[in-house]
């Protein structure tokens, strides 16, 4: 090295060069082939097929959310058509044409920003250049980004060229708002809609980039970045860039949460769990914690809506995790949380959360708005399923007293971070903090613990049981039925035994007895009993319940001994069909009543309907 340049100057020049040559991740990892574009296979496959068949349209519109690959796809398509080895669906990325397009210096590929070149004069200039043949490549390609920003006059100026462009000219448009493009333009374009990238795919993509960058980033941090990006690859890479530059060593979940200013997922799950349990103190506490952490309540509110929407979907379509855009490890926790409540209750919560959006958003004190909203949500009555009600009724009749309700312990995914510490006054909140309901029984003696307060909520708002699932946990203690001494001789006829058993059960378990009333004894030989039930599917499922079977067997044991095999055959359907038929008839009556001709007759003749008879169709009629 020459004189006059000392080591530190050299060092700083090298550093400056390093900074100058630093490429942001979004540019460094911009896809260069169709295969690199994630989550848009429906578009890339179509384009590749079009190239292979030489059927690429001369005007193509890429529509979709920001950062999903619209301009990227336009560039790859330009390369594919202008590649020296092309047209090919796998551009070489090494020839002069490909590298020029990558660097943005291609002589025949024009990238135009629609937002800043939106006037009619600019489009007229463009129209002039279109006439000339390409200089170096087979095609002259115009990529217009944010094309919806063009003025109406500009669009009109473009119309003619777009309809019949010279043979070597192609237009690729990209837009986030296709609805703002005039229909006359849309109808001249082949349209491809790009999808938002789901969190799991995006997280996997980011993970690969971190590996390529040789950076250690916790999966939870990646997940947070992917979630925050809202389905945009570019946004996710910008956030990741920011995160990697801000943290020199390994990046943890806390780093990401702090930098992105987002809430821990656990806080959302905790708040939802508290709401499901009906735990007002814990809910208010979660808000206090958010306030202390300086979190944005509007974001919290939006996250909460998303969470309850996910719960509702998990409840209504448990086999469709693809409908819930959350990482896989949260699915199980969502399922379990959803199992603890009823679908209608979840729907009501989502409704109210959405209805109150503007209040939270525009309130001068979002904290108080959020608190009152929570208290309102707590007022929503929990719908209990019929089977849950009957089970509780049975328990009461059997003298078990109120159900030994454990508060619904809401399931949570495995979080890396420790749960936030609760302030002392809430950690062991005594049940008195909620005014006791007049009908409530005295609460059992409390032992202070970290567990949420059992309070009197079980009586006031019974632990909700899911109407759509049979996962209600039943107490495992055996039935409290003392075997009555058999008052019949050993060789009594089966019917007599069965009647005695029914009689005995009817005193202690009226609901079960009602079910048994629909049963006919088909067979009783040795210790094998076969019953046939004529009722709804509900009756069948109820009598097939383990606990009910145990009750019946226990009542039978003194007469026929153990072990007993009890089989119940459903003759279901009759009841269901009857109900269905009744509904059909009701509907027909209503239709007849509201029929225009009938209505007209009523009006003009001044009559009234006395009776509507539904005629049964004859055998050969349909
Ligand atoms: Zn090439």
Coordinates of C-alpha atoms and ligand atoms in Angstrom, one line a residue:
X1 CA 0.0 0.0 0.0
X2 CA 1.1 3.5 -0.7
X3 CA 2.4 5.9 1.9
X4 CA 0.0 8.2 3.7
X5 CA -2.6 5.5 4.3
X6 CA -2.4 4.2 7.8
X7 CA -4.1 1.1 9.0
X8 CA -7.1 2.8 10.6
X9 CA -7.8 4.6 7.3
X10 CA -7.6 1.4 5.5
X11 CA -9.8 -0.3 8.0
X12 CA -12.5 2.4 7.8
X13 CA -12.4 2.3 4.0
X14 CA -13.0 -1.4 4.1
X15 CA -15.8 -0.9 6.5
X16 CA -17.3 1.8 4.3
X17 CA -17.1 -0.5 1.3
X18 CA -18.8 -3.3 3.3
X19 CA -21.6 -0.9 4.3
X20 CA -21.9 0.3 0.7
X21 CA -22.1 -3.2 -0.6
X22 CA -24.6 -4.4 2.0
X23 CA -27.7 -5.7 0.3
X24 CA -30.8 -5.8 2.3
X25 CA -32.2 -9.3 2.7
X26 CA -35.3 -8.5 0.7
X27 CA -33.0 -7.7 -2.3
X28 CA -30.4 -10.3 -1.6
X29 CA -32.9 -13.1 -1.5
X30 CA -35.3 -11.9 -4.2
X31 CA -36.3 -14.9 -6.2
X32 CA -34.6 -15.3 -9.5
X33 CA -36.5 -18.3 -10.8
X34 CA -40.1 -19.4 -10.7
X35 CA -39.2 -22.1 -8.3
X36 CA -37.9 -19.6 -5.8
X37 CA -41.2 -17.8 -5.5
X38 CA -43.0 -19.2 -2.4
X39 CA -46.7 -19.9 -2.0
X40 CA -47.6 -18.8 -5.6
X41 CA -47.5 -22.2 -7.4
X42 CA -50.9 -21.5 -9.0
X43 CA -49.4 -18.6 -10.8
X44 CA -45.9 -19.9 -11.6
X45 CA -47.3 -23.2 -13.0
X46 CA -49.6 -21.3 -15.3
X47 CA -46.8 -19.0 -16.5
X48 CA -44.4 -21.9 -17.1
X49 CA -47.0 -23.8 -19.1
X50 CA -47.7 -20.6 -21.1
X51 CA -44.0 -20.2 -21.9
X52 CA -43.7 -23.9 -22.9
X53 CA -46.7 -23.6 -25.2
X54 CA -45.6 -20.1 -26.5
X55 CA -48.9 -18.7 -25.4
X56 CA -47.8 -15.8 -23.1
X57 CA -50.3 -13.1 -23.2
X58 CA -49.1 -9.6 -24.3
X59 CA -50.7 -8.0 -21.3
X60 CA -50.5 -9.6 -17.9
X61 CA -51.8 -8.2 -14.6
X62 CA -50.4 -9.4 -11.3
X63 CA -52.7 -8.5 -8.5
X64 CA -52.2 -9.3 -4.8
X65 CA -51.2 -8.0 -1.4
X66 CA -47.9 -6.1 -1.0
X67 CA -44.7 -8.1 -0.8
X68 CA -46.1 -11.3 -2.3
X69 CA -44.0 -11.3 -5.5
X70 CA -45.9 -9.4 -8.2
X71 CA -42.9 -7.4 -9.5
X72 CA -40.6 -10.3 -8.9
X73 CA -42.8 -12.6 -11.1
X74 CA -42.9 -9.9 -13.8
X75 CA -39.1 -9.7 -13.8
X76 CA -38.7 -13.5 -13.9
X77 CA -41.2 -13.7 -16.7
X78 CA -39.3 -11.0 -18.6
X79 CA -36.0 -12.9 -18.1
X80 CA -37.7 -16.1 -19.2
X81 CA -38.8 -14.5 -22.5
X82 CA -35.6 -12.5 -23.2
X83 CA -33.0 -15.0 -21.9
X84 CA -30.4 -15.8 -24.5
X85 CA -31.3 -19.5 -24.0
X86 CA -35.0 -18.7 -24.1
X87 CA -37.8 -18.4 -24.2
X88 CA -37.5 -20.9 -21.3
X89 CA -39.3 -21.5 -18.1
X90 CA -35.9 -21.7 -16.3
X91 CA -34.0 -18.5 -17.2
X92 CA -30.3 -19.0 -16.9
X93 CA -29.6 -15.9 -14.8
X94 CA -26.1 -15.8 -16.2
X95 CA -26.5 -14.4 -19.8
X96 CA -26.2 -10.7 -20.4
X97 CA -30.0 -10.3 -20.8
X98 CA -30.7 -12.1 -17.5
X99 CA -28.0 -10.2 -15.5
X100 CA -29.1 -6.9 -16.9
X101 CA -32.7 -7.5 -15.9
X102 CA -31.5 -8.6 -12.4
X103 CA -29.5 -5.4 -12.0
X104 CA -32.3 -3.2 -13.6
X105 CA -30.2 -2.0 -16.5
X106 CA -31.8 -4.1 -19.3
X107 CA -32.1 -2.0 -22.5
X108 CA -35.4 -3.6 -23.5
X109 CA -37.1 -4.1 -20.1
X110 CA -38.6 -0.9 -18.7
X111 CA -39.7 -0.8 -15.1
X112 CA -42.1 2.1 -14.6
X113 CA -43.5 3.2 -11.3
X114 CA -47.1 3.9 -12.0
X115 CA -47.4 6.2 -8.9
X116 CA -44.9 8.8 -10.2
X117 CA -45.5 8.3 -14.0
X118 CA -49.2 8.5 -13.9
X119 CA -49.9 11.5 -16.2
X120 CA -51.3 11.2 -19.7
X121 CA -48.2 12.8 -21.2
X122 CA -46.0 10.2 -19.7
X123 CA -48.1 7.5 -21.2
X124 CA -48.1 9.2 -24.6
X125 CA -44.3 9.2 -24.5
X126 CA -44.3 5.6 -23.6
X127 CA -46.7 4.9 -26.5
X128 CA -44.2 6.6 -28.9
X129 CA -41.3 4.3 -27.7
X130 CA -43.4 1.2 -28.1
X131 CA -43.2 1.6 -31.9
X132 CA -39.5 0.9 -32.1
X133 CA -38.2 -2.6 -32.2
X134 CA -36.2 -3.9 -29.2
X135 CA -32.5 -3.2 -29.4
X136 CA -30.9 -6.4 -28.1
X137 CA -33.5 -8.8 -27.0
X138 CA -36.4 -10.6 -28.7
X139 CA -39.0 -8.6 -26.7
X140 CA -39.6 -5.1 -25.5
X141 CA -41.2 -5.5 -22.0
X142 CA -42.9 -2.8 -20.0
X143 CA -43.3 -3.5 -16.3
X144 CA -45.7 -1.0 -14.7
X145 CA -45.8 -1.2 -10.9
X146 CA -48.8 0.2 -8.9
X147 CA -50.6 0.5 -12.2
X148 CA -53.8 1.5 -10.4
X149 CA -52.2 4.9 -9.8
X150 CA -52.4 5.9 -13.4
X151 CA -54.9 8.7 -14.2
X152 CA -58.1 7.8 -16.1
X153 CA -56.7 9.8 -19.1
X154 CA -53.5 7.9 -18.9
X155 CA -55.4 4.6 -18.9
X156 CA -57.4 5.8 -21.9
X157 CA -54.2 6.7 -23.7
X158 CA -52.9 3.2 -23.0
X159 CA -56.0 1.5 -24.2
X160 CA -55.3 1.3 -27.9
X161 CA -51.7 0.2 -27.5
X162 CA -52.8 -2.5 -25.0
X163 CA -55.4 -3.8 -27.4
X164 CA -53.1 -4.2 -30.4
X165 CA -49.5 -3.8 -29.3
X166 CA -46.7 -4.4 -31.8
X167 CA -45.7 -8.1 -31.9
X168 CA -42.5 -7.7 -29.9
X169 CA -44.1 -5.7 -27.0
X170 CA -45.4 -7.0 -23.8
X171 CA -47.0 -5.2 -20.8
X172 CA -46.7 -6.6 -17.3
X173 CA -48.7 -4.8 -14.7
X174 CA -48.6 -5.1 -10.9
X175 CA -51.1 -3.8 -8.5
X176 CA -52.3 -4.1 -4.9
X177 CA -55.7 -2.6 -5.8
X178 CA -57.0 -4.2 -8.9
X179 CA -60.5 -2.8 -8.3
X180 CA -59.2 0.7 -9.0
X181 CA -58.2 -0.3 -12.6
X182 CA -60.8 0.5 -15.3
X183 CA -62.7 -2.5 -16.6
X184 CA -61.6 -1.6 -20.1
X185 CA -58.0 -2.2 -19.1
X186 CA -58.8 -5.3 -17.0
X187 CA -60.6 -6.9 -19.9
X188 CA -57.5 -6.6 -22.0
X189 CA -55.2 -8.3 -19.5
X190 CA -54.6 -11.8 -18.4
X191 CA -55.0 -11.6 -14.6
X192 CA -53.1 -13.5 -12.0
X193 CA -54.0 -13.2 -8.3
X194 CA -51.3 -13.7 -5.8
X195 CA -51.9 -15.0 -2.4
X196 CA -50.9 -13.8 1.0
X197 CA -48.2 -16.2 2.4
X198 CA -49.3 -18.1 5.4
X199 CA -47.3 -17.9 8.7
X200 CA -46.0 -21.5 8.6
X201 CA -44.6 -21.2 5.0
X202 CA -43.2 -17.7 5.7
X203 CA -41.5 -18.9 8.9
X204 CA -39.9 -21.8 7.1
X205 CA -38.7 -19.4 4.4
X206 CA -37.2 -17.1 7.0
X207 CA -35.6 -20.0 8.8
X208 CA -33.8 -21.0 5.6
X209 CA -32.6 -17.4 5.1
X210 CA -31.3 -17.3 8.7
X211 CA -29.4 -20.5 8.1
X212 CA -28.0 -19.1 4.9
X213 CA -26.9 -16.0 6.8
X214 CA -25.4 -18.2 9.4
X215 CA -27.4 -16.5 12.2
X216 CA -29.0 -18.2 15.1
X217 CA -32.6 -17.1 15.6
X218 CA -35.1 -18.8 17.9
X219 CA -38.1 -20.3 16.1
X220 CA -40.4 -18.3 18.3
X221 CA -38.7 -15.1 17.2
X222 CA -39.1 -16.1 13.5
X223 CA -42.7 -16.9 14.1
X224 CA -43.3 -13.5 15.6
X225 CA -41.6 -11.8 12.6
X226 CA -43.7 -14.0 10.2
X227 CA -46.9 -13.1 12.1
X228 CA -46.1 -9.4 12.1
X229 CA -45.4 -9.4 8.4
X230 CA -49.1 -10.1 7.7
X231 CA -48.4 -12.5 4.8
X232 CA -45.9 -10.2 3.0
X233 CA -42.5 -11.8 2.2
X234 CA -40.9 -8.4 1.7
X235 CA -42.2 -7.1 5.1
X236 CA -41.0 -10.2 6.8
X237 CA -37.5 -9.8 5.4
X238 CA -37.3 -6.1 6.3
X239 CA -38.3 -7.0 9.9
X240 CA -35.8 -9.8 9.9
X241 CA -33.1 -7.5 8.7
X242 CA -33.9 -5.1 11.4
X243 CA -33.8 -7.8 14.0
X244 CA -30.5 -9.3 12.8
X245 CA -28.8 -5.9 12.8
X246 CA -30.2 -4.9 16.2
X247 CA -29.0 -8.2 17.8
X248 CA -25.4 -9.2 17.4
X249 CA -25.6 -12.7 18.9
X250 CA -28.3 -15.3 18.8
X251 CA -31.7 -13.8 18.6
X252 CA -34.3 -14.8 21.1
X253 CA -38.1 -14.5 21.3
X254 CA -37.7 -11.6 23.8
X255 CA -35.4 -9.7 21.4
X256 CA -38.0 -10.0 18.7
X257 CA -40.9 -9.1 20.9
X258 CA -39.1 -6.0 22.2
X259 CA -37.9 -4.8 18.9
X260 CA -41.2 -5.4 17.1
X261 CA -43.1 -4.0 20.0
X262 CA -45.5 -6.9 19.8
X263 CA -47.3 -8.7 22.5
X264 CA -46.4 -12.1 23.6
X265 CA -48.7 -14.7 22.2
X266 CA -49.0 -16.0 25.7
X267 CA -50.7 -12.8 26.8
X268 CA -53.4 -13.3 24.2
X269 CA -53.9 -16.9 25.3
X270 CA -54.0 -15.8 28.9
X271 CA -56.6 -13.2 28.4
X272 CA -58.7 -15.6 26.4
X273 CA -58.4 -18.2 29.1
X274 CA -59.4 -15.7 31.8
X275 CA -62.4 -14.7 29.7
X276 CA -63.4 -18.4 29.2
X277 CA -63.1 -19.0 33.0
X278 CA -65.1 -15.8 33.7
X279 CA -62.3 -14.5 35.8
X280 CA -62.7 -10.8 36.0
X281 CA -59.7 -10.0 38.3
X282 CA -57.4 -11.9 36.0
X283 CA -58.7 -10.1 33.0
X284 CA -58.3 -6.7 34.5
X285 CA -54.9 -7.8 35.6
X286 CA -53.9 -8.7 32.1
X287 CA -54.9 -5.2 31.0
X288 CA -52.9 -3.7 33.8
X289 CA -49.9 -5.7 32.6
X290 CA -50.3 -4.6 29.0
X291 CA -50.6 -1.0 30.1
X292 CA -47.5 -1.3 32.2
X293 CA -45.7 -2.8 29.2
X294 CA -46.7 0.2 27.1
X295 CA -48.6 -2.0 24.6
X296 CA -51.0 -0.7 22.1
X297 CA -54.6 -1.7 23.1
X298 CA -55.8 -1.4 19.5
X299 CA -53.3 -4.1 18.5
X300 CA -54.3 -6.2 21.5
X301 CA -58.0 -5.8 20.6
X302 CA -57.3 -6.9 17.0
X303 CA -55.2 -9.8 18.2
X304 CA -58.1 -10.8 20.5
X305 CA -60.6 -10.8 17.7
X306 CA -58.3 -13.0 15.6
X307 CA -57.8 -15.3 18.5
X308 CA -61.5 -15.8 19.2
X309 CA -62.2 -16.1 15.5
X310 CA -59.6 -18.9 15.5
X311 CA -61.3 -20.5 18.5
X312 CA -64.6 -20.4 16.7
X313 CA -63.1 -22.0 13.6
X314 CA -61.4 -24.6 15.7
X315 CA -64.8 -25.3 17.3
X316 CA -66.9 -25.4 14.1
X317 CA -64.3 -27.1 11.8
X318 CA -62.0 -29.1 14.1
X319 CA -60.5 -31.0 11.2
X320 CA -59.5 -28.0 9.2
X321 CA -56.4 -26.5 10.8
X322 CA -55.6 -25.0 7.4
X323 CA -58.3 -22.4 8.0
X324 CA -56.4 -21.1 11.0
X325 CA -53.3 -19.2 10.1
X326 CA -51.3 -19.9 13.2
X327 CA -48.1 -22.0 13.7
X328 CA -48.8 -25.7 14.1
X329 CA -47.9 -25.8 17.8
X330 CA -50.8 -23.4 18.6
X331 CA -53.4 -25.6 16.9
X332 CA -53.6 -28.1 19.7
X333 CA -53.9 -25.4 22.3
X334 CA -56.6 -23.6 20.3
X335 CA -58.6 -26.9 20.0
X336 CA -58.4 -27.5 23.7
X337 CA -59.4 -24.0 24.6
X338 CA -62.3 -24.2 22.1
X339 CA -63.5 -27.5 23.6
X340 CA -64.1 -25.8 26.9
X341 CA -66.8 -23.5 25.5
X342 CA -69.8 -23.6 23.2
X343 CA -69.9 -22.4 19.6
X344 CA -72.7 -19.9 20.1
X345 CA -70.8 -18.3 23.1
X346 CA -67.7 -17.9 21.0
X347 CA -69.7 -16.4 18.1
X348 CA -71.3 -13.9 20.6
X349 CA -67.8 -13.0 21.9
X350 CA -66.5 -12.4 18.4
X351 CA -69.6 -10.3 17.5
X352 CA -69.2 -8.1 20.5
X353 CA -65.5 -7.7 20.1
X354 CA -66.0 -6.6 16.5
X355 CA -68.9 -4.3 17.3
X356 CA -66.8 -2.5 19.9
X357 CA -63.8 -2.0 17.6
X358 CA -64.4 1.7 17.0
X359 CA -64.9 2.4 20.6
X360 CA -61.5 0.9 21.5
X361 CA -59.8 2.4 18.4
X362 CA -61.0 6.0 18.9
X363 CA -61.3 6.1 22.7
X364 CA -59.3 8.8 24.4
X365 CA -58.4 6.1 27.0
X366 CA -58.2 2.8 25.2
X367 CA -57.3 1.1 28.5
X368 CA -60.7 1.9 30.1
X369 CA -62.5 1.1 26.8
X370 CA -60.8 -2.3 26.8
X371 CA -61.7 -2.9 30.5
X372 CA -65.4 -2.1 30.1
X373 CA -65.4 -4.2 27.0
X374 CA -64.0 -7.2 29.0
X375 CA -66.6 -6.7 31.6
X376 CA -69.3 -6.6 29.0
X377 CA -67.9 -9.8 27.5
X378 CA -68.1 -11.4 30.9
X379 CA -71.8 -10.7 31.0
X380 CA -72.4 -13.0 27.9
X381 CA -74.3 -16.0 29.2
X382 CA -72.6 -19.2 28.5
X383 CA -74.8 -21.6 26.7
X384 CA -74.6 -25.0 28.2
X385 CA -75.2 -28.1 26.2
X386 CA -78.3 -30.2 27.0
X387 CA -76.1 -33.2 27.8
X388 CA -74.1 -31.1 30.2
X389 CA -77.3 -29.9 31.9
X390 CA -78.6 -33.4 32.3
X391 CA -75.3 -34.6 33.7
X392 CA -75.5 -31.9 36.3
X393 CA -79.1 -32.7 37.1
X394 CA -78.2 -36.4 37.6
X395 CA -75.4 -35.4 39.9
X396 CA -77.8 -33.3 42.0
X397 CA -80.4 -36.0 42.1
X398 CA -77.8 -38.5 43.2
X399 CA -77.0 -36.3 46.1
X400 CA -73.5 -35.5 45.0
X401 CA -74.2 -31.8 45.5
X402 CA -72.9 -29.3 43.0
X403 CA -70.3 -30.7 40.6
X404 CA -66.8 -30.6 42.0
X405 CA -66.1 -28.0 39.4
X406 CA -62.5 -27.3 38.8
X407 CA -62.2 -24.0 37.0
X408 CA -61.6 -24.7 33.3
X409 CA -57.8 -24.8 33.1
X410 CA -57.3 -23.3 29.7
X411 CA -54.7 -25.1 27.6
X412 CA -51.7 -23.3 26.4
X413 CA -48.9 -24.1 24.0
X414 CA -45.5 -24.6 25.4
X415 CA -44.1 -21.2 25.7
X416 CA -40.4 -20.5 26.0
X417 CA -40.9 -17.5 28.1
X418 CA -41.9 -17.7 31.7
X419 CA -45.5 -16.6 32.5
X420 CA -45.7 -13.0 33.6
X421 CA -45.7 -12.6 37.4
X422 CA -49.0 -11.6 38.8
X423 CA -49.2 -8.8 41.3
X424 CA -49.6 -10.1 44.8
X425 CA -53.2 -9.0 45.2
X426 CA -54.3 -11.0 42.2
X427 CA -52.1 -14.0 42.6
X428 CA -54.4 -15.5 45.2
X429 CA -57.5 -13.5 44.6
X430 CA -60.1 -14.5 47.1
X431 CA -63.5 -15.3 45.7
X432 CA -65.0 -12.3 47.6
X433 CA -63.6 -10.1 44.9
X434 CA -66.6 -10.9 42.8
X435 CA -69.9 -10.2 44.6
X436 CA -71.5 -13.6 45.3
X437 CA -74.6 -14.5 43.5
X438 CA -77.6 -14.8 45.8
X439 CA -78.3 -18.3 44.7
X440 CA -74.7 -19.5 45.2
X441 CA -73.8 -21.9 47.9
X442 CA -71.0 -21.0 50.3
X443 CA -67.7 -21.6 48.6
X444 CA -65.6 -24.4 50.0
X445 CA -62.7 -23.5 52.2
X446 CA -60.0 -21.9 50.1
X447 CA -56.3 -22.5 50.2
X448 CA -54.3 -19.7 48.8
X449 CA -52.6 -20.8 45.7
X450 CA -51.4 -19.6 42.3
X451 CA -54.4 -21.3 40.8
X452 CA -57.1 -19.0 39.6
X453 CA -59.7 -18.4 42.1
X454 CA -62.5 -21.0 41.8
X455 CA -64.9 -18.3 43.1
X456 CA -68.6 -19.1 42.9
X457 CA -68.5 -19.1 39.1
X458 CA -69.1 -22.8 38.8
X459 CA -72.6 -22.3 40.2
X460 CA -73.2 -18.9 38.6
X461 CA -71.8 -19.8 35.3
X462 CA -71.4 -23.5 35.1
X463 CA -68.3 -24.8 33.4
X464 CA -69.4 -24.6 29.9
X465 CA -69.5 -27.9 28.1
X466 CA -69.2 -28.2 24.4
X467 CA -72.4 -29.0 22.6
X468 CA -70.6 -30.4 19.6
X469 CA -68.2 -32.7 21.3
X470 CA -68.4 -35.5 23.9
X471 CA -65.2 -34.5 25.6
X472 CA -66.8 -33.5 28.9
X473 CA -64.7 -35.0 31.6
X474 CA -66.7 -37.1 33.9
X475 CA -65.8 -37.7 37.5
X476 CA -64.3 -41.1 37.7
X477 CA -65.8 -42.1 41.1
X478 CA -68.1 -45.1 40.6
X479 CA -71.9 -44.6 40.7
X480 CA -73.1 -43.9 44.2
X481 CA -75.9 -46.3 43.8
X482 CA -76.1 -48.9 46.6
X483 CA -77.2 -52.2 45.2
X484 CA -80.7 -52.9 46.5
X485 CA -81.3 -56.4 47.8
X486 CA -83.1 -58.3 45.1
X487 CA -86.7 -58.7 46.0
X488 CA -87.3 -61.2 43.2
X489 CA -86.5 -64.9 43.2
X490 CA -83.4 -65.9 41.2
X491 CA -85.4 -67.6 38.5
X492 CA -87.7 -64.6 38.0
X493 CA -88.5 -63.9 34.3
X494 CA -86.1 -61.4 32.5
X495 CA -88.9 -58.9 32.0
X496 CA -89.6 -58.8 35.8
X497 CA -85.9 -58.3 36.5
X498 CA -85.7 -55.5 33.9
X499 CA -88.8 -53.8 35.3
X500 CA -87.4 -53.9 38.8
X501 CA -84.1 -52.5 37.7
X502 CA -85.9 -49.6 35.8
X503 CA -88.0 -48.9 38.8
X504 CA -84.9 -48.8 41.0
X505 CA -83.0 -46.5 38.6
X506 CA -86.0 -44.1 38.1
X507 CA -85.8 -43.0 41.8
X508 CA -82.2 -42.0 41.7
X509 CA -81.7 -41.1 38.1
X510 CA -84.8 -39.7 36.5
X511 CA -83.0 -38.5 33.3
X512 CA -81.6 -42.0 32.8
X513 CA -84.9 -43.6 33.5
X514 CA -86.5 -41.4 30.8
X515 CA -84.0 -42.9 28.4
X516 CA -84.6 -46.4 29.6
X517 CA -88.3 -45.8 29.1
X518 CA -87.5 -45.8 25.3
X519 CA -85.7 -49.1 25.6
X520 CA -87.1 -52.5 25.0
X521 CA -85.4 -55.6 26.4
X522 CA -84.5 -57.8 23.5
X523 CA -82.5 -60.5 25.3
X524 CA -81.3 -61.4 28.7
X525 CA -79.3 -64.6 28.9
X526 CA -76.7 -65.5 31.5
X527 CA -75.0 -62.1 32.0
X528 CA -75.6 -60.7 28.5
X529 CA -78.2 -58.0 28.1
X530 CA -79.4 -56.6 24.8
X531 CA -81.5 -53.5 24.7
X532 CA -83.1 -51.8 21.8
X533 CA -83.7 -48.0 22.0
X534 CA -86.3 -46.1 20.0
X535 CA -85.4 -42.5 20.2
X536 CA -83.1 -39.8 18.8
X537 CA -79.4 -40.2 18.3
X538 CA -79.0 -38.2 21.5
X539 CA -80.8 -40.9 23.5
X540 CA -78.6 -43.5 22.0
X541 CA -75.4 -41.6 22.7
X542 CA -76.6 -40.9 26.2
X543 CA -77.3 -44.5 27.1
X544 CA -74.0 -45.6 25.5
X545 CA -72.2 -43.2 27.8
X546 CA -69.8 -45.2 30.1
X547 CA -71.2 -43.7 33.3
X548 CA -74.8 -44.5 32.4
X549 CA -73.8 -48.1 31.4
X550 CA -72.1 -48.4 34.8
X551 CA -75.3 -47.4 36.5
X552 CA -77.4 -49.9 34.7
X553 CA -74.9 -52.7 35.2
X554 CA -74.6 -51.9 38.9
X555 CA -78.4 -52.1 39.2
X556 CA -78.5 -55.4 37.4
X557 CA -75.6 -57.1 39.3
X558 CA -77.7 -58.2 42.4
X559 CA -80.0 -60.1 40.1
X560 CA -77.8 -61.7 37.6
X561 CA -74.2 -61.3 38.9
X562 CA -71.1 -60.0 37.3
X563 CA -69.6 -59.4 34.7
X564 CA -72.4 -58.0 32.6
X565 CA -72.2 -57.4 28.9
X566 CA -74.6 -54.7 28.0
X567 CA -75.4 -54.0 24.3
X568 CA -77.7 -51.2 23.2
X569 CA -78.9 -51.3 19.6
X570 CA -80.2 -48.0 18.2
X571 CA -83.5 -48.0 16.4
X572 CA -82.9 -44.3 16.0
X573 CA -84.1 -42.3 13.2
X574 CA -87.8 -42.7 13.7
X575 CA -87.9 -39.8 16.0
X576 CA -85.6 -37.8 13.8
X577 CA -87.6 -38.5 10.7
X578 CA -90.8 -37.6 12.5
X579 CA -89.3 -34.2 13.5
X580 CA -88.0 -33.7 10.0
X581 CA -91.4 -34.5 8.5
X582 CA -93.1 -32.1 10.9
X583 CA -90.7 -29.3 9.9
X584 CA -91.3 -30.0 6.3
X585 CA -95.0 -29.8 6.8
X586 CA -94.7 -26.6 8.8
X587 CA -92.6 -25.1 6.0
X588 CA -95.2 -26.1 3.4
X589 CA -97.9 -24.5 5.5
X590 CA -95.9 -21.3 5.7
X591 CA -95.3 -21.3 2.0
X592 CA -98.9 -21.8 1.3
X593 CA -99.9 -19.1 3.7
X594 CA -97.6 -16.6 2.1
X595 CA -98.3 -17.6 -1.5
X596 CA -99.1 -14.5 -3.6
X597 CA -102.4 -16.0 -4.9
X598 CA -103.5 -16.9 -1.4
X599 CA -102.5 -13.4 -0.2
X600 CA -104.4 -11.8 -3.0
X601 CA -107.5 -13.9 -2.3
X602 CA -107.3 -12.9 1.4
X603 CA -107.1 -9.2 0.5
X604 CA -109.7 -9.1 -2.2
X605 CA -112.2 -11.5 -0.7
X606 CA -111.5 -10.3 2.8
X607 CA -111.1 -13.8 4.1
X608 CA -108.9 -15.5 6.7
X609 CA -107.1 -18.8 6.9
X610 CA -108.8 -21.3 9.1
X611 CA -106.8 -24.4 8.4
X612 CA -104.0 -25.6 6.1
X613 CA -104.0 -29.3 5.2
X614 CA -100.9 -30.8 3.8
X615 CA -101.9 -33.5 1.2
X616 CA -99.7 -36.5 1.2
X617 CA -98.3 -37.2 -2.3
X618 CA -99.5 -40.4 -4.0
X619 CA -97.1 -43.2 -4.4
X620 CA -96.3 -42.5 -8.0
X621 CA -95.9 -38.8 -7.6
X622 CA -92.7 -37.1 -6.9
Ligands
LIG1 ZN1 -30.3 -15.9 -19.5

